[in-house]
Short mmCIF file of C-alpha atoms in Angstrom, two decimals:
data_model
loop_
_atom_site.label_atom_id
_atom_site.label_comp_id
_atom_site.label_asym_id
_atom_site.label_seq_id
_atom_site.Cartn_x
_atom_site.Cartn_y
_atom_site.Cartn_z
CA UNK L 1 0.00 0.00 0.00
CA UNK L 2 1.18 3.21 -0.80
CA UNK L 3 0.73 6.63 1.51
CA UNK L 4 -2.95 6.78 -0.39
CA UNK L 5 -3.99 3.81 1.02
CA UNK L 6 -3.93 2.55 -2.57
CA UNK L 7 -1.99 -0.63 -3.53
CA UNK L 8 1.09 0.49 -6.70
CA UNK L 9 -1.23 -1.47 -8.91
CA UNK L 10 -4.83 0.84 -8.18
CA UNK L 11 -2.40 3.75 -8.92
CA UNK L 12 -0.66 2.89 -12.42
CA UNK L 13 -3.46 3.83 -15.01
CA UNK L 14 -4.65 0.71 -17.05
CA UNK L 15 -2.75 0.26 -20.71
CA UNK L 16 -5.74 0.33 -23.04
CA UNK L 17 -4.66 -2.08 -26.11
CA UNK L 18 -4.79 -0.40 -29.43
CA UNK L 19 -8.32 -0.93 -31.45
CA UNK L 20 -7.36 -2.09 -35.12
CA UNK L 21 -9.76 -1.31 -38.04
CA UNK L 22 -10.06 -1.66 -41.44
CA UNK L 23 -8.87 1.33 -43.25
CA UNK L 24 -11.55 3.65 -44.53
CA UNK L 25 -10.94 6.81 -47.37
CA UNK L 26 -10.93 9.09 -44.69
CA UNK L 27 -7.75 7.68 -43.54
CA UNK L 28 -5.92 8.15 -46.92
CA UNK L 29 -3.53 11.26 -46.27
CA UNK L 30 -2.95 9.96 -42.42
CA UNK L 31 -1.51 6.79 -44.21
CA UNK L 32 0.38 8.60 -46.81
CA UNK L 33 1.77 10.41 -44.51
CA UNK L 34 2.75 7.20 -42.77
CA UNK L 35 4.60 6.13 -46.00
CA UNK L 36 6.50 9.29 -46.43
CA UNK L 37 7.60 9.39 -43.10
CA UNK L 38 8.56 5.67 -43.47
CA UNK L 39 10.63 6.09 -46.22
CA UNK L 40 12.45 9.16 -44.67
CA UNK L 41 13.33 7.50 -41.45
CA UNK L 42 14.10 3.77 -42.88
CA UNK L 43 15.97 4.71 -46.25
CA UNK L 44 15.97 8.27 -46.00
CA UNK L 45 13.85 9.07 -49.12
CA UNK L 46 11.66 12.15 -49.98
CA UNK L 47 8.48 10.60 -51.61
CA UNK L 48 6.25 12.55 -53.76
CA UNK L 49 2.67 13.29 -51.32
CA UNK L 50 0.43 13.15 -54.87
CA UNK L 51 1.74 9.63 -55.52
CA UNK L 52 1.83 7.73 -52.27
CA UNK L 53 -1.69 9.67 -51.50
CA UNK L 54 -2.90 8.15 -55.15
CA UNK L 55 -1.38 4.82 -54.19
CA UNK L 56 -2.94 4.44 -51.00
CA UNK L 57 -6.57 5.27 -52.27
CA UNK L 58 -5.76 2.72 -55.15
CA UNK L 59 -6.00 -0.08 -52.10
CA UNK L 60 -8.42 1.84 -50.25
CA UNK L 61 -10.87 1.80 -52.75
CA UNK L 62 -10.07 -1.59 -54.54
CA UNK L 63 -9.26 -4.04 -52.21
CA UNK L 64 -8.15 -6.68 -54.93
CA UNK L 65 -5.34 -4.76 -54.65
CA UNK L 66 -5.13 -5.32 -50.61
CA UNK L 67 -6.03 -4.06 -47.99
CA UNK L 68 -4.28 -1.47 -45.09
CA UNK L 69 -5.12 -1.80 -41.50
CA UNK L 70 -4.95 1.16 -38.87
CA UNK L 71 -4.65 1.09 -35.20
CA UNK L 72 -6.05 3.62 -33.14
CA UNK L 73 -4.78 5.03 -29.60
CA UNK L 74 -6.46 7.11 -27.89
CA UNK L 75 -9.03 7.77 -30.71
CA UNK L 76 -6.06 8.29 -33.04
CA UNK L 77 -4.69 6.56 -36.09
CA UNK L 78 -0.93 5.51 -34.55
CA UNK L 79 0.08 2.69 -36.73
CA UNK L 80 -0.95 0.70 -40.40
CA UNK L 81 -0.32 -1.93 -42.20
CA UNK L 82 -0.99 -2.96 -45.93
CA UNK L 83 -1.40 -6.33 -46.98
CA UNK L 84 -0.95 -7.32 -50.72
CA UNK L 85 -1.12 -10.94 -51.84
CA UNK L 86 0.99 -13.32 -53.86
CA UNK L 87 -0.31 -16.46 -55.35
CA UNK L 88 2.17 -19.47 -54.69
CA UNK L 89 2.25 -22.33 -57.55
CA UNK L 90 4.47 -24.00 -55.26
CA UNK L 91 1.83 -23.73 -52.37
CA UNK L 92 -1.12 -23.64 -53.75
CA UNK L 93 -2.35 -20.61 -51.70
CA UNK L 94 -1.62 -17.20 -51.07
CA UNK L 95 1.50 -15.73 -49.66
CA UNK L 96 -0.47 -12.13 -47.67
CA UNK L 97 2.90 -9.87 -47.78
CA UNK L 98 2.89 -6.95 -44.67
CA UNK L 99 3.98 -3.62 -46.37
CA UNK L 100 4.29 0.45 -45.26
CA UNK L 101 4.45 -0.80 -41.55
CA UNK L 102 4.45 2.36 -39.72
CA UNK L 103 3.84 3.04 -35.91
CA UNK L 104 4.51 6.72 -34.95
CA UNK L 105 7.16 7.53 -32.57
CA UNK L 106 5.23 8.15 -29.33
CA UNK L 107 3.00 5.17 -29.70
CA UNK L 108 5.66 2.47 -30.46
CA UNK L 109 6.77 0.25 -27.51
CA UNK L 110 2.86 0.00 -26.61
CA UNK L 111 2.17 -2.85 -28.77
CA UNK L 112 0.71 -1.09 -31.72
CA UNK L 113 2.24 -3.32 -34.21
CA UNK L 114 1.51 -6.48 -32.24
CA UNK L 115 -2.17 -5.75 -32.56
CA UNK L 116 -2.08 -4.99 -36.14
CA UNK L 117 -0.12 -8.17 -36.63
CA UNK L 118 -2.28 -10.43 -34.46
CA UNK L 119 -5.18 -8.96 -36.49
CA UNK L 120 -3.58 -9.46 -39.87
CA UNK L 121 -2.72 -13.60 -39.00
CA UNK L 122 -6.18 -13.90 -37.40
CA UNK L 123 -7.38 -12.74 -41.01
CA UNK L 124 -5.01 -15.19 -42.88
CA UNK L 125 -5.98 -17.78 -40.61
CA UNK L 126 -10.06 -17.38 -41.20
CA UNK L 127 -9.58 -16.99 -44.83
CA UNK L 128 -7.83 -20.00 -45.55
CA UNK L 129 -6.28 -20.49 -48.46
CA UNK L 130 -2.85 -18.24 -47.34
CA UNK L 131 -0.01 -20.63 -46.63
CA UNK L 132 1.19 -17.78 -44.46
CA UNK L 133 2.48 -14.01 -44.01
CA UNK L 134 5.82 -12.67 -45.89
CA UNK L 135 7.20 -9.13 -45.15
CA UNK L 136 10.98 -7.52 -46.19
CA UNK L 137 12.84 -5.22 -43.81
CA UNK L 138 15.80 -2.76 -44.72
CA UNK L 139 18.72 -4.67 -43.94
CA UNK L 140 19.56 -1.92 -41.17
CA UNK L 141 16.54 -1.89 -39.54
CA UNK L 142 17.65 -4.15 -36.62
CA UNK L 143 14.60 -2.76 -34.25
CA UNK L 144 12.45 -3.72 -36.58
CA UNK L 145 13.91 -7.36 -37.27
CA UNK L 146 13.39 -8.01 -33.60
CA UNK L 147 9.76 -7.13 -33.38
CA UNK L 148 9.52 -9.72 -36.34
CA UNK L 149 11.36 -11.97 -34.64
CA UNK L 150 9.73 -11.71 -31.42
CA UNK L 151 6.19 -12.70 -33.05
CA UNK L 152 7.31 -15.56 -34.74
CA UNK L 153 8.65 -14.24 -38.03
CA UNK L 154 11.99 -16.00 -39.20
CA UNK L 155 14.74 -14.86 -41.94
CA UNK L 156 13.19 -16.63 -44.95
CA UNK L 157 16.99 -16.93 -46.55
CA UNK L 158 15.80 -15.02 -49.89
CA UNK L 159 16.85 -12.15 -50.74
CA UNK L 160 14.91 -9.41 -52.22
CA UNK L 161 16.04 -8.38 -56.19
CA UNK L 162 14.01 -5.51 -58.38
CA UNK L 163 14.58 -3.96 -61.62
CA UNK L 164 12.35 -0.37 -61.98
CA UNK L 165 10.35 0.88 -64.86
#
């Protein structure tokens, strides 16, 4: 008991876990801004606003493209995901890749990307036919790779080649 009468447990205010949600238009330029600031902070890249906006309302509003999920604190978007899919020949099912991960700074540590990643399995899981969940990191990114690591993930031993138009 402390001074208060109060045990140290009545007195430390309850961690509310975050709320995760489908993605809705109205969350368009908080996500693109998600992806800029992404690509600034993991590969330190200006991206153009019109494009990633345009490419996030491409999912957003046809989700056989994917899908993006948000997760809310305190009534606010503080993290999303997007999920794209890949059909396996080899599998026979669908390979869900996690993309534009983003958690901002005062949120992460409070298990913002668990939640979206729980939610994102639970998904694969219900659907069926997805042989499981792929992501890629920046080879720096060692915070990151632990998070992964820490919810199961495992260094698939590919390595990740592209050629741009």
């Amino acid at each position: 008991m402390n001074r208060r009468g109060r045990s140290p447990e009545a007195a430390a205010p309850v961690a509310v876990p975050p709320r995760v949600r489908d993605a809705v238009h109205a969350d368009v330029p908080v996500i693109a801004g998600f992806n800029r600031a992404m690509a600034r902070e993991t590969e330190s890249r200006e991206l153009p606003a019109h494009t990633v906006r345009d490419g996030v309302a491409a999912v957003v509003d046809d989700p056989g493209r994917g899908f993006y999920l948000v997760a809310e604190l305190d009534e606010q978007v503080t993290g999303a995901l997007l999920v794209t899919f890949e059909w396996s020949d080899w599998r026979n099912a669908f390979f869900w890749w996690i993309q534009s991960v983003y958690v901002v700074p005062r949120a992460r540590g409070r298990g913002v990307y668990r939640a979206l990643h729980a939610e994102a399995l639970a998904r694969a899981r219900a659907r069926g036919g997805v042989c499981g969940l792929r992501l890629y990191v920046e080879k720096a990114n060692g915070a990151a790779q632990n998070v992964y690591a820490a919810l199961g993930m495992r260094d698939s031993g590919y390595r990740l080649y592209e050629q741009e138009l």
